[in-house]
Each structure stands twice: as structure tokens, then as C-alpha cells.
Amino acid sequence: MALTVRKKIWLGTTFLFLLLLLTGGAGIYYTATLKSESKEVLKDNYESLMYCYEMQQQLDSLDINAGQSLIQFESALMQQENNITEPGEDVATHTLRRLFEKLKAGDSTKQNIKEIQSDIQRVLYLNMNAIHIKNAKAEATAERALTIIICLATIVFLISFTFSVNFPSIVANPINQLSEAIKEITNKNYRHRIFMDNKDEFGSLADAFNNMAQRLEYFESSNLNKLMFEKSRAEAVINSLKDASIGIDLNNHILFANFRALQLLGLKAEEIVGKPVAELCKRNDLFNFLINNETTAPFKIVVENRENYFIKEVVEVAQGEGNSKVIVLRNITSFKELDVAKTNFIATISHELKTPLAASDFSLKLLEDERVGKLSEEQKELIRNLKQDNQRVLKILSELLNMSQVEAGRIQLDVQSVNPYLIVDNAIATVSSSAKDKNVEIVKTLENNLPLIKADAEKSTWVLNNFLTNAIKYSPDGGKINLSVKSEKGNLVFSVEDNGPGIAREYLSRLFERYFQVPGSKAKGTGLGLSISKDFIEAQKGKIWVDSEVGKGSEFRFSLPAEND
């Protein structure tokens, strides 16, 4: 039957306990033996020596006090008679009694006293010799005890040392093997096994571990096949996307990049997948642009010597407590080409239509001249309507031409030092007739000594004119428009404030978008004027904005940089 670890520990400690018990027992036994022999020496011999010494002393005191000395001598003799322990001591003691009786009867001759002294010396000799023999025996016993105890102690030390060196390995080695095996499993090395011949608890634990590792290896192999299949399928789906896609995980490492993205970046899959974003930003300018530039405006990438236009979208994907993200580059080259074609078409049509419309406008003016011929009131009304329609179409064509310039990126600026008072006067002069028709008053509030501005006078006047035209359009009959210009932090701010119906807050952010018109507005337009105004002002490094509230009118503003002294 195999010994368990618990039983091995119990047997080892029990064995050591028995060795210690044997050593301690031997020490106790020999100590008790020496103690017993010492007591025997004291009892058997040392007392006899004391009795003999007492008798000798009393014998020497006979001349001084004979009666008292005899009594004490007899008392010591009686005690000696009761403590006979050595061979021949009984004969000597009996002779001493006989001689003492003679002394006691009156024989105090020197011969008798000398015999008594001789007999006392004989008893002393017998006990002294016995003490010598017993002392030699005790010494031999002590030496034997010391030898046995030293031998036992040496054996115990050697066994204990061997036990202390070898026994921990019985427990530590299997534990170390298990620890190393667990580390291998943690590192996903499911092929690792523990080879242990022990039939104890550690052997059972090793068998259980090997079974677990075998099952994990099976599951890993099965899951790996599934994962590889899913990975291949996901890669096929990602590579089939027409849009370039780059996945980035929570730790800012690149998860994937499809074929189109790799083509744009000019990299291979192994050069990008799994790499930190920061590292790739240093090596690839396009990737650095995609990561660090948050613009949503279209941008151009040259692919195979052909200009392509893209827009960037960032899709957040929830992952645990954070978000991964996918950068998608949508190719809008075809739309851009269509937009350019549309812009060129509009510019061409607008330019071609503007000439005959200008000619028809001139013809209408000739018809109004009475020198050509007098017209009836109905004819004059028809001409006025035709003229208004002609002016409206000319304005639309003018805005379309401006828009085509903006879209084509061909805004031509003539930036000079411009007097802001001149811009205001020209804009007011342009809309004065419209204001007069609606009985709208334009109030100017201009600061004194305004500095010159660096601007295109024509386009800045066009923007201010657009603001005033809209203000007149939306102001009630008999209303008032406040036009102000003031200097603020190195800029001149032009402001046009009306007392019209106002604009809801949710529409303010879209006012400057192309073709946008406020829902429910009675006055209709092309929806291009404010968009073109924004492009004109921003092209001159200015800003344009609006403040409005329903029922309280609107205030449109733009700022342009003042000329440095």
C-alpha cells in the first residue's frame, strides 16, 4: 500500500520523537544510577566513617571525662552496629564491641585501648576501601553513560540532518513541479505534462492536472480551429469592403487593415497589424493624418498617379468598459467628379444665360423710354413685372456663379486696405430703393475713426448687402434696421439687426449651409446667399455668425481683420 504524504510526515516525526525519547531516557537512566550509587556511598560508608571518627574522639577524651566519653562512645558504636554494609565489617565491629565491654568493665590498660584503636582503624579502612571501589564503579558508569549518550546524540543528529535535508524535497519538489506546470498552462502551453511516480496525494494531483491539461488542449485545439475559421471569414468580409477600414483596439494597437487600406497606406499586413498606433504614426504620414486630424472635410490621396478624394468616418465599437474604433475611408472621387461637372455646368449655363438676360434687361429699359413709343398702363405693368423677374433671375445667376467659384476653389480676392465707411455706404445705396418701397428705416451706428481693414471691398460689400437685403425682406412694413460697425480686439465687426420674426435656435447652426431655408418662412430665396457670404468672409480670414430669438428679430454679424499700423 502506497504511503500518503500525511503518513510520511507522521512516520518521520514519530521516528525523530522516538530517537529523542531514547536519548533522553538513556540520560535519565544513567543519571538516576549515579545518583543512587552516590546515596549508597553516603549511607553505607560515609556514616560509618563519622561513627568511627566519633568513637576515636571519645576514646581520646577518656582522661578528661571518662563517664560521658563512654556513653557517647557506646552510642556511636551502636549506630555503627546498625550500619554494617561491607564484607568483614561485621567481624571488626563485633570485636570492637567485645573490647569496649572490657573497657567498660574497667580494663583501661594501654593494650586494650590500643586494640580498640586498631579495630576502629580496621572499620575505617574497610569503609574507605569500599568508597574507593564504589567511586571507581561510578566513574565507569559515568563514562559508559557519556559514551552511550554521545553515540545516541550523534545518531540522532545524523538522522535528523538527513531527514531535514531530504524530507522537505518530498513536499517541495512536487509543489515546484505543480507551480511550473501552472505557469505553463497560464502561458497557454496546454501540451505540458507532469511526470511523477509518487502514489500519494501529489501523484493524484499530478494525474488530475494532466487530465485537465489534456482537456484544455482539446478545447484549445477545437476553439482554435473555430477561431481561425471565424478569423478567415472576418478577414474575407473586411477585405471585400470597398471602403478602406482600419480597426484599433482599446490599447491603441491595430487589430486589422483591409486590402484597400493597406493599398492606400503603402504597407503590408505584417507591417501594421498588432503594431502600436504611436509607432505607425511615426512611420506613415497618411496614418498620422488619419489619427491626429479630426476634420470631416474631404481630402485628397494620390493612388496610382490618380487623384482620389476620401472622407473619414470613425465608428466607435463598445468593448468592455471602453470603446474600440474603426476608421473608415469612403471614396467619394466619383461624387467629387460629378460635383465638379455640376459646378462647371452651372458656371457655364449661368455665364451663357447672363448675357441674354442682360440684353433683355436693356431692352426692357428701352421699352420704358417714351421716345420709343407710349405704353398703356397694362403694358407698363407687364414691363415692370418682366423687369422684376429679370432682376430676380440675374441675381440667382450671380449667386450661382459665385457658388461655382467657391466650389471650384477659385475665389479670386483683391485684398487691399479698405475704408469700412465706404463699404457701409455702398451697401446702403444698393438696398435703399428696396428699403424705401417697404418704408424700412436703416439706422447707422458707426464708431469714430475706425481703422482700415484688409479685405476685398467688392465681396465684403456683397456680404453686407446680402445681410441688409435679408433684413429688409423679413422686416415688417415701417420697421427699422440697425447697422453698426465697431472695433474689437484687432477686428472690425459689422452687424445688421432687424426686428423681424426671428429664427428658432435649432436652425441657427444650419443657416450657413447651402440651399437651407428656415421651415415655415414666407419669404423664399435660393438658400445660397448666406452660404456664399460665409465662404467669402472666411476666405478673407474673418468670421461670420448670427444671434436670433423667435419674436425678437435677428442679428447677423461678420468680422474682418483691421489693418496693422
Coordinates of C-alpha atoms in Angstrom, one line a residue:
M1 CA 0.0 0.0 0.0
A2 CA 1.4 3.4 -1.0
L3 CA 2.3 5.8 1.8
T4 CA 0.4 9.1 1.7
V5 CA 2.2 12.4 2.3
R6 CA 0.4 12.8 5.6
K7 CA 1.6 9.3 6.7
K8 CA 5.1 10.0 5.6
I9 CA 5.2 13.2 7.7
W10 CA 3.7 11.3 10.7
L11 CA 6.2 8.5 10.4
G12 CA 9.1 10.9 10.1
T13 CA 8.2 13.0 13.1
T14 CA 7.4 9.9 15.1
F15 CA 10.8 8.4 14.3
L16 CA 12.5 11.6 15.4
F17 CA 10.5 11.7 18.5
L18 CA 11.5 8.1 19.4
L19 CA 15.1 8.9 18.9
L20 CA 14.9 11.9 21.1
L21 CA 13.0 9.8 23.7
L22 CA 15.7 7.1 23.6
T23 CA 18.4 9.7 24.1
G24 CA 16.6 11.4 26.9
G25 CA 15.7 8.0 28.5
A26 CA 19.4 6.9 28.4
G27 CA 20.5 10.2 30.0
I28 CA 17.8 9.9 32.7
Y29 CA 18.6 6.3 33.4
Y30 CA 22.4 6.8 33.9
T31 CA 21.8 10.0 35.9
A32 CA 19.4 8.1 38.2
T33 CA 22.0 5.3 38.5
L34 CA 24.8 7.7 39.5
K35 CA 22.5 9.4 42.0
S36 CA 21.6 6.0 43.6
E37 CA 25.2 5.0 43.9
S38 CA 26.1 8.3 45.5
K39 CA 23.4 7.9 48.0
E40 CA 24.6 4.4 48.8
V41 CA 28.2 5.7 49.4
L42 CA 26.8 8.4 51.8
K43 CA 24.5 5.9 53.6
D44 CA 26.8 2.9 53.8
N45 CA 30.3 4.2 54.1
Y46 CA 30.3 7.9 54.9
E47 CA 28.2 7.4 58.0
S48 CA 30.4 4.6 59.2
L49 CA 33.4 7.0 58.9
M50 CA 31.6 9.5 61.0
Y51 CA 30.8 6.9 63.7
C52 CA 34.4 5.8 63.8
Y53 CA 35.6 9.4 64.0
E54 CA 33.2 9.9 66.9
M55 CA 34.4 6.8 68.7
Q56 CA 38.1 7.8 68.2
Q57 CA 37.4 11.2 69.6
Q58 CA 35.6 9.9 72.7
L59 CA 38.4 7.4 73.2
D60 CA 40.9 10.3 73.3
S61 CA 38.7 12.1 75.9
L62 CA 38.6 9.3 78.5
D63 CA 41.1 11.1 80.7
I64 CA 39.0 14.2 80.8
N65 CA 35.5 12.9 81.4
A66 CA 35.5 9.1 81.4
G67 CA 31.8 8.6 82.1
Q68 CA 30.5 10.9 79.4
S69 CA 33.0 9.7 76.9
L70 CA 32.0 6.0 77.4
I71 CA 28.3 6.9 77.0
Q72 CA 28.9 8.7 73.7
F73 CA 31.4 6.0 72.5
E74 CA 28.7 3.4 73.1
S75 CA 26.1 5.5 71.2
A76 CA 28.4 5.8 68.2
L77 CA 29.2 2.0 68.4
M78 CA 25.5 1.1 68.4
Q79 CA 24.9 3.2 65.3
Q80 CA 27.9 1.5 63.6
E81 CA 26.5 -1.9 64.6
N82 CA 23.3 -0.9 62.7
N83 CA 25.2 0.3 59.6
I84 CA 27.3 -2.8 58.7
T85 CA 27.4 -2.9 54.9
E86 CA 30.9 -4.1 53.8
P87 CA 32.4 -7.6 54.0
G88 CA 34.4 -8.1 57.2
E89 CA 32.9 -5.1 58.8
D90 CA 30.7 -7.2 61.0
V91 CA 33.7 -9.1 62.5
A92 CA 35.6 -5.9 63.1
T93 CA 32.5 -4.3 64.7
H94 CA 31.9 -7.4 66.9
T95 CA 35.5 -7.3 68.1
L96 CA 35.2 -3.6 68.8
R97 CA 32.1 -4.4 70.9
R98 CA 34.0 -7.0 72.9
L99 CA 36.9 -4.7 73.5
F100 CA 34.6 -1.8 74.5
E101 CA 32.8 -4.1 77.0
K102 CA 36.2 -4.9 78.6
L103 CA 36.9 -1.1 78.7
K104 CA 33.6 -0.5 80.2
A105 CA 34.2 -3.2 82.8
G106 CA 37.3 -1.3 83.9
D107 CA 40.1 -2.6 81.7
S108 CA 41.6 0.7 80.7
T109 CA 45.0 -0.6 80.0
K110 CA 47.0 0.7 77.2
Q111 CA 46.9 -2.7 75.5
N112 CA 43.1 -2.7 75.5
I113 CA 42.9 0.9 74.3
K114 CA 45.4 0.2 71.6
E115 CA 43.4 -2.8 70.4
I116 CA 40.2 -0.7 70.4
Q117 CA 42.0 2.0 68.3
S118 CA 43.4 -0.7 65.9
D119 CA 39.9 -2.1 65.5
I120 CA 38.4 1.4 64.8
Q121 CA 41.1 1.8 62.1
R122 CA 40.1 -1.5 60.6
V123 CA 36.5 -0.4 60.3
L124 CA 37.7 2.9 58.8
Y125 CA 39.9 1.0 56.3
L126 CA 37.0 -1.3 55.2
N127 CA 34.7 1.7 54.5
M128 CA 37.4 3.8 52.9
N129 CA 38.3 0.9 50.6
A130 CA 34.6 0.5 49.8
I131 CA 34.3 4.2 49.0
H132 CA 37.2 3.8 46.6
I133 CA 35.7 0.8 44.9
K134 CA 32.3 2.4 44.5
N135 CA 33.8 5.6 43.2
A136 CA 35.7 3.7 40.5
K137 CA 32.4 2.0 39.7
A138 CA 30.6 5.3 39.5
E139 CA 33.3 6.7 37.2
A140 CA 33.0 3.7 34.9
T141 CA 29.2 4.1 34.9
A142 CA 29.5 7.8 34.1
E143 CA 32.0 7.1 31.2
R144 CA 29.7 4.4 29.9
A145 CA 26.7 6.8 30.1
L146 CA 28.6 9.6 28.4
T147 CA 29.7 7.2 25.6
I148 CA 26.2 5.9 25.0
I149 CA 24.6 9.4 25.1
I150 CA 27.3 10.7 22.7
C151 CA 26.6 7.8 20.3
L152 CA 22.9 8.3 20.5
A153 CA 23.2 12.0 20.1
T154 CA 25.5 11.5 17.0
I155 CA 23.0 9.0 15.5
V156 CA 20.1 11.4 16.2
F157 CA 22.0 14.3 14.7
L158 CA 22.9 12.4 11.6
I159 CA 19.4 11.0 11.1
S160 CA 17.8 14.4 11.9
F161 CA 20.2 16.2 9.5
T162 CA 19.4 13.7 6.7
F163 CA 15.7 14.0 7.5
S164 CA 15.8 17.8 7.4
V165 CA 17.8 17.8 4.1
N166 CA 15.8 15.2 2.3
F167 CA 12.3 15.4 3.8
P168 CA 11.4 18.9 2.6
S169 CA 12.1 17.8 -1.0
I170 CA 9.4 15.2 -0.6
V171 CA 6.9 18.1 -0.3
A172 CA 8.8 20.9 -2.1
N173 CA 9.7 19.1 -5.3
P174 CA 6.1 18.1 -6.3
I175 CA 4.9 21.6 -5.4
N176 CA 7.6 23.2 -7.6
Q177 CA 6.6 20.9 -10.4
L178 CA 3.0 21.9 -10.0
S179 CA 3.9 25.6 -9.9
E180 CA 5.9 25.3 -13.1
A181 CA 3.1 23.4 -14.7
I182 CA 0.5 26.0 -13.7
K183 CA 2.7 28.7 -15.2
E184 CA 2.9 26.8 -18.5
I185 CA -0.9 26.5 -18.5
T186 CA -1.2 30.2 -17.8
N187 CA 1.0 30.8 -20.9
K188 CA -1.4 28.6 -22.9
N189 CA 1.1 25.7 -23.2
Y190 CA -1.6 23.1 -22.9
R191 CA 0.8 20.3 -24.0
H192 CA 2.8 20.4 -20.8
R193 CA 2.5 17.4 -18.5
I194 CA 3.7 16.4 -15.0
F195 CA 5.6 13.1 -14.8
M196 CA 5.5 11.9 -11.1
D197 CA 6.0 8.3 -9.9
N198 CA 4.6 9.1 -6.4
K199 CA 1.4 7.2 -5.4
D200 CA 0.5 9.7 -2.8
E201 CA -1.7 12.9 -2.8
F202 CA 0.9 14.6 -5.1
G203 CA 0.7 11.8 -7.6
S204 CA -3.2 12.0 -7.6
L205 CA -2.9 15.8 -8.0
A206 CA -0.4 15.3 -10.9
D207 CA -2.9 12.9 -12.6
A208 CA -5.7 15.4 -12.2
F209 CA -3.6 18.2 -13.6
N210 CA -2.6 16.1 -16.6
N211 CA -6.3 15.3 -17.3
M212 CA -7.1 19.0 -17.0
A213 CA -4.3 19.9 -19.4
Q214 CA -5.4 17.3 -21.9
R215 CA -9.0 18.6 -21.9
L216 CA -7.7 22.2 -22.2
E217 CA -5.6 21.1 -25.1
Y218 CA -8.6 19.5 -26.8
F219 CA -10.8 22.6 -26.2
E220 CA -8.0 24.9 -27.3
S221 CA -7.5 22.9 -30.5
S222 CA -11.2 22.9 -31.1
N223 CA -11.7 26.6 -30.3
L224 CA -8.6 27.5 -32.3
N225 CA -10.0 25.9 -35.4
K226 CA -13.2 27.7 -34.9
L227 CA -11.4 31.0 -34.2
M228 CA -9.2 30.5 -37.3
F229 CA -12.3 29.8 -39.4
E230 CA -14.0 32.9 -38.0
K231 CA -10.8 34.9 -38.4
S232 CA -10.6 33.9 -42.0
R233 CA -14.2 34.7 -42.6
A234 CA -13.9 38.1 -40.9
E235 CA -10.8 38.9 -42.9
A236 CA -12.6 37.9 -46.1
V237 CA -15.5 40.1 -45.2
I238 CA -13.2 43.0 -44.3
N239 CA -11.2 42.7 -47.4
S240 CA -14.3 42.5 -49.5
L241 CA -15.3 46.0 -48.3
K242 CA -14.9 48.7 -50.9
D243 CA -14.1 51.3 -48.3
A244 CA -10.7 51.3 -46.6
S245 CA -11.1 50.1 -43.0
I246 CA -8.6 50.1 -40.1
G247 CA -9.5 48.7 -36.7
I248 CA -7.9 49.9 -33.4
D249 CA -8.4 48.2 -30.1
L250 CA -8.6 49.6 -26.5
N251 CA -4.9 49.6 -26.0
N252 CA -4.2 51.6 -29.2
H253 CA -3.0 48.6 -31.2
I254 CA -4.0 48.0 -34.7
L255 CA -6.4 45.0 -35.0
F256 CA -6.8 44.8 -38.8
A257 CA -6.5 46.7 -42.0
N258 CA -8.2 45.5 -45.1
F259 CA -6.7 45.3 -48.6
R260 CA -7.9 48.7 -49.6
A261 CA -6.4 50.4 -46.5
L262 CA -3.1 48.7 -47.0
Q263 CA -3.0 49.9 -50.6
L264 CA -3.6 53.5 -49.5
L265 CA -1.0 53.3 -46.7
G266 CA 1.5 51.5 -48.9
L267 CA 2.1 48.9 -46.3
K268 CA 1.8 45.1 -45.9
A269 CA -0.4 43.4 -43.3
E270 CA 2.5 42.2 -41.2
E271 CA 3.9 45.7 -41.0
I272 CA 0.7 47.1 -39.5
V273 CA -1.4 44.5 -37.7
G274 CA -0.6 44.3 -34.0
K275 CA 1.6 47.4 -34.0
P276 CA 1.1 50.3 -31.6
V277 CA -0.7 53.3 -33.2
A278 CA 2.1 55.7 -32.0
E279 CA 4.8 53.7 -33.7
L280 CA 2.9 53.6 -37.0
C281 CA 2.2 57.4 -36.8
K282 CA 6.0 58.0 -36.8
R283 CA 6.5 55.8 -39.9
N284 CA 3.5 56.7 -42.1
D285 CA 2.3 60.3 -42.8
L286 CA -1.1 59.3 -44.1
F287 CA -1.8 57.2 -41.0
N288 CA -0.6 60.0 -38.8
F289 CA -3.1 62.3 -40.6
L290 CA -6.0 59.9 -40.1
I291 CA -5.3 59.5 -36.4
N292 CA -4.5 63.1 -35.4
N293 CA -6.7 65.1 -37.8
E294 CA -10.3 65.2 -36.7
T295 CA -11.6 67.0 -39.8
T296 CA -14.6 65.6 -41.6
A297 CA -13.9 67.5 -44.8
P298 CA -12.9 65.6 -47.9
F299 CA -9.2 65.1 -48.5
K300 CA -7.1 64.0 -51.5
I301 CA -4.9 61.0 -51.8
V302 CA -2.9 60.2 -54.9
V303 CA -3.3 56.5 -55.8
E304 CA -1.6 55.0 -58.9
N305 CA -0.9 58.6 -60.2
R306 CA -4.6 59.5 -60.0
E307 CA -6.2 61.9 -57.5
N308 CA -8.8 60.3 -55.3
Y309 CA -11.0 62.0 -52.7
F310 CA -12.0 60.5 -49.4
I311 CA -13.9 61.3 -46.3
K312 CA -13.1 59.8 -42.9
E313 CA -15.6 58.3 -40.6
V314 CA -14.8 56.9 -37.1
V315 CA -17.1 54.2 -35.8
E316 CA -17.0 53.5 -32.0
V317 CA -17.4 49.9 -31.0
A318 CA -18.2 49.1 -27.4
Q319 CA -15.6 46.7 -25.8
G320 CA -15.9 46.0 -22.1
E321 CA -15.6 49.3 -20.2
G322 CA -14.2 51.2 -23.1
N323 CA -14.5 51.6 -26.9
S324 CA -12.5 50.3 -29.8
K325 CA -12.8 52.1 -33.1
V326 CA -12.8 51.5 -36.8
I327 CA -11.6 54.2 -39.2
V328 CA -13.4 54.0 -42.5
L329 CA -12.3 55.9 -45.6
R330 CA -15.1 56.4 -48.1
N331 CA -14.0 57.0 -51.7
I332 CA -16.0 59.9 -53.0
T333 CA -14.0 60.5 -56.1
S334 CA -16.9 59.8 -58.4
F335 CA -19.2 62.2 -56.4
K336 CA -16.4 64.8 -56.4
E337 CA -16.1 64.4 -60.2
L338 CA -19.9 64.8 -60.6
D339 CA -19.8 67.8 -58.3
V340 CA -17.1 69.4 -60.4
A341 CA -19.0 68.6 -63.5
K342 CA -22.1 70.1 -61.9
T343 CA -20.2 73.2 -60.9
N344 CA -18.7 73.7 -64.3
F345 CA -22.1 73.1 -65.9
I346 CA -23.7 75.7 -63.6
A347 CA -20.9 78.2 -64.2
T348 CA -21.2 77.7 -68.0
I349 CA -25.0 77.9 -68.1
S350 CA -25.0 80.9 -65.7
H351 CA -22.4 82.7 -67.8
E352 CA -24.3 81.9 -71.0
L353 CA -27.6 83.0 -69.6
K354 CA -26.4 86.1 -68.0
T355 CA -25.6 87.8 -71.4
P356 CA -29.1 87.4 -73.0
L357 CA -30.7 88.3 -69.7
A358 CA -28.6 91.5 -69.5
A359 CA -29.6 92.2 -73.1
S360 CA -33.3 91.7 -72.3
D361 CA -33.0 93.9 -69.3
F362 CA -31.5 96.6 -71.5
S363 CA -34.4 96.1 -74.0
L364 CA -36.9 96.5 -71.1
K365 CA -35.4 99.8 -70.2
L366 CA -35.7 100.9 -73.8
L367 CA -39.4 99.9 -73.8
E368 CA -39.9 102.1 -70.8
D369 CA -38.5 105.1 -72.6
E370 CA -41.4 107.1 -74.1
R371 CA -39.2 108.1 -77.0
V372 CA -39.7 104.6 -78.3
G373 CA -43.4 104.8 -78.0
K374 CA -46.0 105.4 -75.4
L375 CA -47.3 102.4 -73.5
S376 CA -50.6 101.8 -71.9
E377 CA -50.8 101.2 -68.1
E378 CA -51.3 97.5 -68.6
Q379 CA -48.2 97.4 -70.8
K380 CA -46.2 99.3 -68.2
E381 CA -47.3 96.9 -65.5
L382 CA -46.3 93.9 -67.7
I383 CA -42.9 95.5 -68.3
R384 CA -42.4 96.2 -64.6
N385 CA -43.2 92.5 -63.8
L386 CA -40.8 91.4 -66.5
K387 CA -38.1 93.6 -65.2
Q388 CA -38.6 92.3 -61.6
D389 CA -38.5 88.7 -62.9
N390 CA -35.4 89.5 -65.0
Q391 CA -33.6 91.1 -62.0
R392 CA -34.5 88.1 -59.9
V393 CA -33.1 85.7 -62.5
L394 CA -29.9 87.8 -62.8
K395 CA -29.5 87.7 -59.0
I396 CA -29.9 83.9 -59.0
L397 CA -27.4 83.6 -61.8
S398 CA -24.9 85.9 -60.0
E399 CA -25.2 83.7 -56.8
L400 CA -24.7 80.6 -58.9
L401 CA -21.6 82.0 -60.4
N402 CA -20.3 82.9 -57.0
M403 CA -21.1 79.5 -55.7
S404 CA -19.3 77.8 -58.6
Q405 CA -16.3 79.9 -57.9
V406 CA -16.4 78.8 -54.2
E407 CA -16.9 75.1 -55.1
A408 CA -14.1 75.1 -57.6
G409 CA -11.8 76.7 -55.1
R410 CA -11.3 79.7 -57.5
I411 CA -12.3 82.5 -55.2
Q412 CA -10.3 85.4 -56.5
L413 CA -9.7 88.0 -53.8
D414 CA -8.5 91.5 -54.3
V415 CA -7.3 92.2 -50.8
Q416 CA -6.5 95.8 -50.2
S417 CA -6.7 98.5 -47.4
V418 CA -10.4 99.3 -47.5
N419 CA -12.3 102.1 -45.7
P420 CA -15.1 100.5 -43.7
Y421 CA -17.3 103.6 -44.1
L422 CA -17.2 103.1 -47.9
I423 CA -18.4 99.5 -47.6
V424 CA -21.3 100.6 -45.4
D425 CA -22.3 103.5 -47.8
N426 CA -22.1 101.3 -50.9
A427 CA -24.2 98.6 -49.3
I428 CA -26.9 101.0 -48.1
A429 CA -27.0 102.7 -51.5
T430 CA -27.6 99.3 -53.2
V431 CA -30.7 98.5 -51.0
S432 CA -32.0 102.0 -50.4
S433 CA -34.8 101.6 -53.1
S434 CA -35.9 98.3 -51.6
A435 CA -36.0 99.8 -48.1
K436 CA -37.9 102.8 -49.4
D437 CA -40.5 100.5 -51.0
K438 CA -41.2 98.8 -47.6
N439 CA -40.8 102.0 -45.7
V440 CA -38.0 100.4 -43.7
E441 CA -35.5 102.8 -41.9
I442 CA -31.8 101.9 -41.8
V443 CA -30.0 103.4 -38.8
K444 CA -26.2 103.6 -38.9
T445 CA -24.2 103.4 -35.7
L446 CA -20.5 103.7 -36.6
E447 CA -17.6 104.3 -34.2
N448 CA -15.5 107.4 -35.0
N449 CA -12.0 106.9 -36.5
L450 CA -12.5 103.3 -37.5
P451 CA -9.2 101.8 -38.8
L452 CA -8.9 100.5 -42.4
I453 CA -9.4 96.8 -42.9
K454 CA -7.5 94.2 -45.1
A455 CA -10.3 92.9 -47.3
D456 CA -11.8 92.6 -50.7
A457 CA -14.1 95.6 -51.0
E458 CA -16.4 94.1 -53.6
K459 CA -17.0 90.8 -51.8
S460 CA -17.3 92.4 -48.3
T461 CA -19.8 94.9 -49.7
W462 CA -21.7 92.0 -51.3
V463 CA -21.9 90.2 -47.9
L464 CA -23.1 93.3 -46.1
N465 CA -25.6 93.9 -48.9
N466 CA -26.9 90.3 -48.5
F467 CA -27.4 90.9 -44.8
L468 CA -29.3 94.1 -45.5
T469 CA -31.4 92.6 -48.2
N470 CA -32.5 89.7 -45.9
A471 CA -33.2 92.2 -43.1
I472 CA -35.4 94.2 -45.4
K473 CA -37.1 91.1 -46.7
Y474 CA -38.0 89.8 -43.2
S475 CA -38.7 93.2 -41.5
P476 CA -42.3 94.4 -41.3
D477 CA -43.5 97.5 -43.2
G478 CA -42.4 100.6 -41.4
G479 CA -39.7 98.6 -39.5
K480 CA -36.2 99.6 -38.5
I481 CA -32.8 98.1 -39.2
N482 CA -29.7 98.8 -37.1
L483 CA -26.4 98.7 -38.9
S484 CA -23.3 99.1 -36.7
V485 CA -19.6 98.8 -37.1
K486 CA -17.2 98.7 -34.1
S487 CA -13.6 97.7 -33.4
E488 CA -13.0 94.6 -31.2
K489 CA -9.6 93.0 -30.5
G490 CA -7.9 93.9 -33.8
N491 CA -11.0 93.2 -35.9
L492 CA -13.9 95.3 -37.2
V493 CA -17.3 93.8 -36.5
F494 CA -20.1 94.6 -39.0
S495 CA -23.6 94.0 -37.6
V496 CA -27.1 94.1 -39.1
E497 CA -30.0 93.8 -36.7
D498 CA -33.7 93.6 -37.7
N499 CA -36.9 93.4 -35.8
G500 CA -38.4 90.6 -37.9
P501 CA -39.9 87.2 -36.7
G502 CA -36.6 85.8 -35.6
I503 CA -35.2 82.3 -36.1
A504 CA -35.6 79.3 -33.8
R505 CA -32.4 78.2 -32.0
E506 CA -32.4 74.7 -33.5
Y507 CA -31.9 76.2 -37.0
L508 CA -29.1 78.7 -36.3
S509 CA -26.3 76.2 -36.8
R510 CA -27.6 75.4 -40.3
L511 CA -28.3 78.9 -41.6
F512 CA -25.0 79.0 -43.5
E513 CA -25.5 75.6 -45.2
R514 CA -26.2 75.6 -49.0
Y515 CA -29.8 75.6 -50.0
F516 CA -31.0 75.6 -46.4
Q517 CA -34.2 77.6 -45.8
V518 CA -35.9 78.0 -42.4
P519 CA -39.0 75.8 -42.4
G520 CA -42.2 77.9 -42.4
S521 CA -40.5 81.0 -43.8
K522 CA -42.8 83.0 -46.0
A523 CA -40.0 84.8 -47.9
K524 CA -38.4 82.3 -50.2
G525 CA -34.9 82.5 -51.8
T526 CA -32.3 80.3 -53.3
G527 CA -30.7 79.4 -50.0
L528 CA -27.3 80.3 -51.3
G529 CA -26.7 83.8 -50.2
L530 CA -25.6 83.1 -46.6
S531 CA -23.5 80.1 -47.7
I532 CA -21.6 82.3 -50.2
S533 CA -21.3 85.0 -47.6
K534 CA -19.6 82.5 -45.2
D535 CA -17.2 81.4 -47.9
F536 CA -16.3 85.0 -48.8
I537 CA -15.7 86.1 -45.2
E538 CA -13.7 83.0 -44.2
A539 CA -11.6 83.3 -47.4
Q540 CA -10.6 86.8 -46.0
K541 CA -9.6 85.2 -42.6
G542 CA -12.8 86.6 -41.0
K543 CA -15.7 85.1 -39.0
I544 CA -19.4 85.1 -39.6
W545 CA -22.2 84.3 -37.1
V546 CA -25.8 85.0 -36.1
D547 CA -27.8 85.6 -32.9
S548 CA -31.6 85.3 -33.1
E549 CA -34.6 84.5 -31.0
V550 CA -38.1 83.9 -32.1
G551 CA -40.3 87.0 -31.9
K552 CA -37.3 89.3 -31.2
G553 CA -35.6 89.6 -34.5
S554 CA -32.2 88.6 -35.7
E555 CA -28.6 90.0 -35.7
F556 CA -26.2 88.9 -38.4
R557 CA -22.5 89.7 -37.9
F558 CA -19.2 89.3 -39.6
S559 CA -15.7 90.4 -38.6
L560 CA -12.6 91.2 -40.7
P561 CA -9.1 91.9 -39.5
A562 CA -8.1 95.6 -39.1
E563 CA -5.0 96.8 -40.9
N564 CA -2.0 97.0 -38.6
D565 CA -0.4 100.4 -38.2

